[in-house]
Coordinates of C-alpha atoms and ligand atoms in Angstrom, one line a residue:
T3 CA 29.6 8.4 -30.2
K4 CA 26.5 6.4 -30.6
L5 CA 27.4 4.1 -27.8
T6 CA 28.0 7.0 -25.4
Q7 CA 24.7 8.5 -26.3
L8 CA 23.0 5.2 -25.7
T9 CA 24.7 4.9 -22.3
Q10 CA 23.8 8.4 -21.4
A11 CA 20.2 7.7 -22.4
T12 CA 20.1 4.6 -20.2
A13 CA 21.7 6.4 -17.3
A14 CA 19.1 9.2 -17.6
K15 CA 16.4 6.6 -17.5
V16 CA 17.8 4.9 -14.5
A17 CA 18.2 8.2 -12.6
T18 CA 14.5 8.9 -13.2
L19 CA 13.3 5.5 -12.3
P20 CA 10.0 5.8 -10.5
D21 CA 10.1 4.5 -6.9
A22 CA 13.9 3.7 -7.0
Q23 CA 15.5 2.5 -3.8
T24 CA 19.1 1.8 -3.1
V25 CA 20.4 -1.6 -2.0
T26 CA 22.3 -1.4 1.3
A27 CA 23.2 -5.0 2.0
V28 CA 23.0 -8.5 0.3
K29 CA 23.6 -11.9 1.9
H30 CA 23.6 -15.2 0.0
W31 CA 22.5 -18.1 2.1
T32 CA 22.6 -20.9 -0.4
D33 CA 22.8 -21.4 -4.2
S34 CA 19.1 -20.7 -4.3
L35 CA 18.4 -18.3 -1.4
F36 CA 19.5 -14.7 -0.6
S37 CA 18.3 -11.8 1.5
F38 CA 18.9 -8.1 0.9
R39 CA 18.1 -4.7 2.4
V40 CA 17.2 -1.5 0.7
T41 CA 16.5 2.1 1.8
R42 CA 13.0 2.8 2.9
P43 CA 11.0 5.4 1.1
Q44 CA 9.7 8.0 3.6
S45 CA 6.2 7.7 2.3
L46 CA 6.0 4.0 3.0
R47 CA 3.8 3.0 5.9
F48 CA 3.1 -0.7 6.3
R49 CA 1.9 -3.3 8.8
S50 CA 4.3 -6.1 9.7
G51 CA 3.5 -9.1 7.5
E52 CA 2.5 -7.2 4.4
F53 CA 4.0 -7.3 0.9
V54 CA 5.0 -4.8 -1.8
M55 CA 5.8 -5.1 -5.5
L56 CA 9.5 -4.8 -6.3
G57 CA 11.8 -5.5 -9.1
L58 CA 14.1 -4.1 -11.8
L59 CA 13.8 -2.4 -15.1
G60 CA 13.1 -5.1 -17.8
D61 CA 14.9 -5.2 -21.1
N62 CA 11.9 -3.6 -22.8
G63 CA 12.3 -0.6 -20.5
K64 CA 9.3 -1.5 -18.4
P65 CA 9.4 -2.4 -14.7
L66 CA 9.5 -6.1 -14.1
L67 CA 7.9 -6.5 -10.7
R68 CA 6.9 -9.3 -8.3
A69 CA 5.2 -9.5 -5.0
Y70 CA 7.6 -9.6 -2.1
S71 CA 6.8 -9.9 1.6
I72 CA 8.6 -7.3 3.6
A73 CA 10.8 -9.4 6.0
S74 CA 11.7 -6.4 8.3
P75 CA 9.4 -5.1 10.9
A76 CA 7.3 -1.9 10.5
W77 CA 9.6 0.1 12.9
D78 CA 12.8 -0.6 10.9
D79 CA 14.3 2.3 9.0
E80 CA 15.4 0.0 6.1
L81 CA 13.5 -2.7 4.3
E82 CA 14.6 -6.4 4.2
F83 CA 13.5 -9.1 1.7
Y84 CA 14.2 -12.8 1.5
S85 CA 14.2 -14.3 -2.0
I86 CA 14.8 -17.5 -3.9
K87 CA 17.0 -17.5 -7.0
V88 CA 15.5 -19.1 -10.0
Q89 CA 18.2 -19.5 -12.7
D90 CA 15.7 -18.9 -15.5
G91 CA 13.3 -16.8 -13.5
P92 CA 12.6 -13.5 -15.3
L93 CA 13.2 -11.4 -12.2
T94 CA 15.3 -13.5 -9.8
S95 CA 17.9 -14.6 -12.5
R96 CA 18.8 -10.9 -12.5
L97 CA 17.9 -9.7 -9.0
Q98 CA 20.3 -12.3 -7.4
H99 CA 23.2 -10.2 -8.8
I100 CA 22.3 -6.9 -7.1
Q101 CA 25.1 -5.3 -5.0
P102 CA 25.1 -2.6 -2.3
G103 CA 24.7 0.8 -4.1
D104 CA 22.5 -0.7 -6.9
E105 CA 18.9 0.5 -7.4
I106 CA 15.8 -1.5 -7.4
I107 CA 12.2 -0.5 -8.1
L108 CA 9.8 -0.6 -5.1
R109 CA 6.2 0.4 -5.3
T110 CA 5.0 1.9 -2.0
K111 CA 1.5 0.3 -1.8
P112 CA 1.7 -2.4 0.8
V113 CA -1.0 -5.1 1.0
G114 CA -1.6 -8.5 2.5
T115 CA -3.6 -10.7 4.9
L116 CA -0.8 -11.9 7.2
V117 CA -1.4 -9.1 9.6
H118 CA -2.6 -8.9 13.2
D119 CA -5.7 -7.0 12.2
A120 CA -7.0 -10.0 10.4
L121 CA -6.9 -12.3 13.4
L122 CA -9.3 -12.3 16.4
P123 CA -7.7 -12.1 19.8
G124 CA -6.2 -15.4 21.1
K125 CA -3.6 -16.9 23.5
R126 CA -1.2 -18.6 21.1
V127 CA -0.2 -17.9 17.6
W128 CA 1.2 -20.4 15.1
F129 CA 3.3 -19.2 12.1
F130 CA 3.5 -22.0 9.5
A131 CA 6.1 -21.5 6.8
T132 CA 7.9 -23.4 4.0
G133 CA 10.9 -22.1 2.1
T134 CA 10.8 -18.4 1.5
G135 CA 7.4 -18.3 3.1
F136 CA 9.4 -17.5 6.2
A137 CA 9.7 -13.9 5.0
P138 CA 6.5 -12.3 6.4
F139 CA 7.2 -14.1 9.7
A140 CA 10.7 -12.6 9.8
S141 CA 8.8 -9.3 10.0
L142 CA 6.1 -10.4 12.5
L143 CA 8.7 -12.1 14.8
R144 CA 10.3 -8.7 15.2
E145 CA 7.0 -6.9 15.6
P146 CA 6.2 -5.9 19.3
E147 CA 2.5 -6.4 18.7
T148 CA 3.1 -10.1 18.2
Y149 CA 4.2 -10.4 21.9
E150 CA 1.6 -7.9 23.2
N151 CA -1.2 -10.0 21.6
Y152 CA 0.0 -13.5 22.5
D153 CA 1.4 -15.4 25.4
E154 CA 3.1 -17.9 23.1
V155 CA 4.4 -17.8 19.5
I156 CA 5.2 -21.0 17.6
I157 CA 7.1 -20.7 14.4
T158 CA 7.4 -23.8 12.2
H159 CA 9.6 -23.8 9.1
T160 CA 9.8 -26.8 6.7
C161 CA 12.6 -26.8 4.1
R162 CA 14.3 -29.4 2.0
G163 CA 17.7 -29.1 3.7
L164 CA 19.4 -27.7 6.8
A165 CA 21.1 -24.8 4.9
D166 CA 17.6 -23.6 3.8
L167 CA 16.7 -23.1 7.4
E168 CA 19.7 -20.9 8.3
Y169 CA 18.2 -17.4 7.5
G170 CA 15.3 -18.1 9.9
R171 CA 17.4 -19.9 12.5
Q172 CA 19.8 -17.0 12.8
L173 CA 17.0 -14.4 12.9
I174 CA 15.3 -16.2 15.8
E175 CA 18.7 -16.6 17.6
D176 CA 19.3 -12.9 17.2
L177 CA 15.9 -11.9 18.5
Q178 CA 16.8 -12.8 22.1
N179 CA 19.6 -10.1 21.9
D180 CA 17.6 -7.5 20.1
P181 CA 17.7 -4.2 22.1
L182 CA 14.1 -3.3 21.1
I183 CA 12.2 -6.5 21.5
G184 CA 14.6 -9.0 23.2
E185 CA 12.9 -8.7 26.5
M186 CA 9.4 -9.0 25.1
V187 CA 10.4 -12.2 23.2
D188 CA 12.0 -13.8 26.2
G189 CA 10.6 -17.3 26.7
K190 CA 7.6 -16.8 24.4
I191 CA 8.9 -18.2 21.1
R192 CA 9.0 -21.9 20.3
Y193 CA 10.9 -22.7 17.1
Y194 CA 10.1 -25.9 15.2
P195 CA 12.2 -26.4 12.1
T196 CA 11.8 -29.5 10.0
T197 CA 13.6 -30.9 6.9
T198 CA 12.2 -33.2 4.2
R199 CA 15.3 -34.2 2.2
E200 CA 18.2 -34.0 4.6
E201 CA 18.9 -35.7 7.9
S202 CA 18.1 -33.4 10.8
P203 CA 16.7 -33.7 14.4
R204 CA 13.1 -33.3 13.1
M205 CA 12.3 -34.7 9.7
G206 CA 9.1 -34.5 7.7
R207 CA 6.5 -32.2 6.3
I208 CA 4.8 -30.1 9.1
T209 CA 1.5 -31.1 7.6
D210 CA 2.2 -34.8 8.3
L211 CA 3.7 -34.0 11.7
L212 CA 0.5 -32.2 12.7
K213 CA -1.8 -35.0 11.4
D214 CA 0.0 -37.7 13.3
G215 CA 0.4 -35.7 16.4
T216 CA 4.2 -35.5 16.5
V217 CA 4.2 -31.7 16.7
F218 CA 1.9 -31.8 19.8
R219 CA 4.0 -34.5 21.5
D220 CA 7.2 -32.6 20.8
L221 CA 5.9 -29.3 22.1
G222 CA 3.8 -30.7 24.9
I223 CA 0.7 -29.1 23.6
E224 CA -2.6 -30.9 23.7
T225 CA -4.2 -29.7 20.4
I226 CA -5.0 -26.6 18.3
S227 CA -8.3 -25.1 19.4
P228 CA -10.4 -22.2 18.0
D229 CA -10.7 -20.8 21.5
A230 CA -7.0 -20.3 22.1
D231 CA -5.1 -20.8 18.9
R232 CA -4.5 -18.5 15.9
A233 CA -2.5 -19.3 12.8
M234 CA -0.8 -17.6 9.9
V235 CA 0.3 -19.7 6.9
C236 CA 2.7 -18.9 4.1
G237 CA 4.1 -21.3 1.6
S238 CA 3.4 -22.9 -1.8
L239 CA -0.2 -23.2 -3.1
D240 CA -0.3 -26.9 -2.2
F241 CA 1.1 -26.3 1.3
N242 CA -1.4 -23.5 1.9
K243 CA -4.2 -25.7 0.8
D244 CA -3.2 -28.7 2.9
L245 CA -2.6 -26.6 6.0
K246 CA -5.9 -24.8 5.5
E247 CA -7.7 -28.2 5.6
I248 CA -5.9 -29.2 8.8
L249 CA -6.7 -25.9 10.5
E250 CA -10.4 -26.1 9.4
E251 CA -10.5 -29.6 10.9
F252 CA -9.3 -28.2 14.2
G253 CA -12.3 -25.8 13.9
L254 CA -10.4 -22.6 12.9
R255 CA -12.0 -20.2 10.4
E256 CA -10.2 -18.1 7.8
G257 CA -10.0 -14.4 8.5
A258 CA -9.4 -11.3 6.3
N259 CA -8.7 -7.6 6.8
S260 CA -12.4 -6.9 6.4
E261 CA -13.5 -9.8 8.7
P262 CA -10.9 -11.1 11.3
G263 CA -10.9 -14.8 11.9
E264 CA -8.8 -17.5 13.5
Y265 CA -6.3 -18.1 10.7
V266 CA -5.0 -16.3 7.6
V267 CA -3.1 -17.6 4.5
E268 CA -0.9 -16.1 1.9
K269 CA 1.1 -17.5 -1.0
A270 CA 4.9 -17.2 -0.8
F271 CA 6.8 -15.7 -3.7
V272 CA 7.1 -18.2 -6.6
D273 CA 9.2 -16.9 -9.4
Ligands
A2P2 P1 9.1 -32.0 0.2 O1 10.6 -32.1 0.1 O2 8.5 -33.3 0.8 O3 8.4 -31.6 -1.1 P2 10.2 -26.4 -2.1 O4 11.7 -26.4 -1.9 O5 9.7 -27.3 -3.2 O6 9.6 -25.0 -2.3 O7 9.6 -27.0 -0.8 C1 9.9 -26.4 0.5 C2 9.5 -27.3 1.6 O8 8.1 -27.4 1.6 C3 10.0 -28.7 1.3 O9 10.5 -29.3 2.5 C4 8.8 -29.5 0.9 O10 8.7 -30.9 1.2 C5 7.7 -28.8 1.7 N1 6.4 -28.9 1.0 C6 6.0 -28.8 -0.3 N2 4.7 -29.0 -0.5 C7 4.2 -29.2 0.7 C8 2.9 -29.5 1.2 N3 1.8 -29.6 0.3 N4 2.7 -29.8 2.5 C9 3.7 -29.7 3.3 N5 5.0 -29.4 3.0 C10 5.2 -29.2 1.7

């Protein structure tokens, strides 16, 4: 029948998807947040903190791709991603329904500036995230180089509510027991979660808490200095801009792959 022919045609197309990878696990954290794991293409080499293009086949038969930070470390044999669900988002309205065994499209050309290569040597590194901007840090927190390069790692995560923090909180808790890097991590990580719209032990935007000195009082740190401190920033455009200003005021300069500096910034996934 016509329908069977159509189905077969579609099946043939899916089977020959360029850069197809298979979903191995999916976890829904809230109504608007989920994480998933997929098989890793053998040809994919990346540095912890980088992102790739991934997505699904659109209704027009063309790939519908978005930039996603790889949330797993470079040594992992699978790839992990952390995503929002936007109910009318072209990609995430569909991507949120993936199941183990499904295929997604993943382009194997990793890029990005949230990498150790883009930072000059320092003593302490700050990871500043809002929302799904935590994803590249989920990779970097599991990357041995992070602990080889720095004596101290401070990860701040600002979200609206407590449930939005859960992916990051669990990941950090699990780090201590990780067979590969548990020992390296031991005592080096300071986790500083804040919420802006739900009661929690530490409330407020990290930007405000930096400006009024609350962060420094809470952590027993004098200040952020260009001699000792390095920073990576990942959140919304406004967040990145505000934090950039704060870091510049502390005397840090922006770095890039071509010219390492004292801090680097990247926009979190928005769609
Ligand atoms: P707020 O609730 O005060 O807007 P979103 O869910 O909109 O992506 O935001 C994630 C978190 O980032 C929220 O807690 C939000 O705080 C915070 N946020 C948004 N914009 C900024 C900014 N410019 N500086 C600091 N935090 C921000």
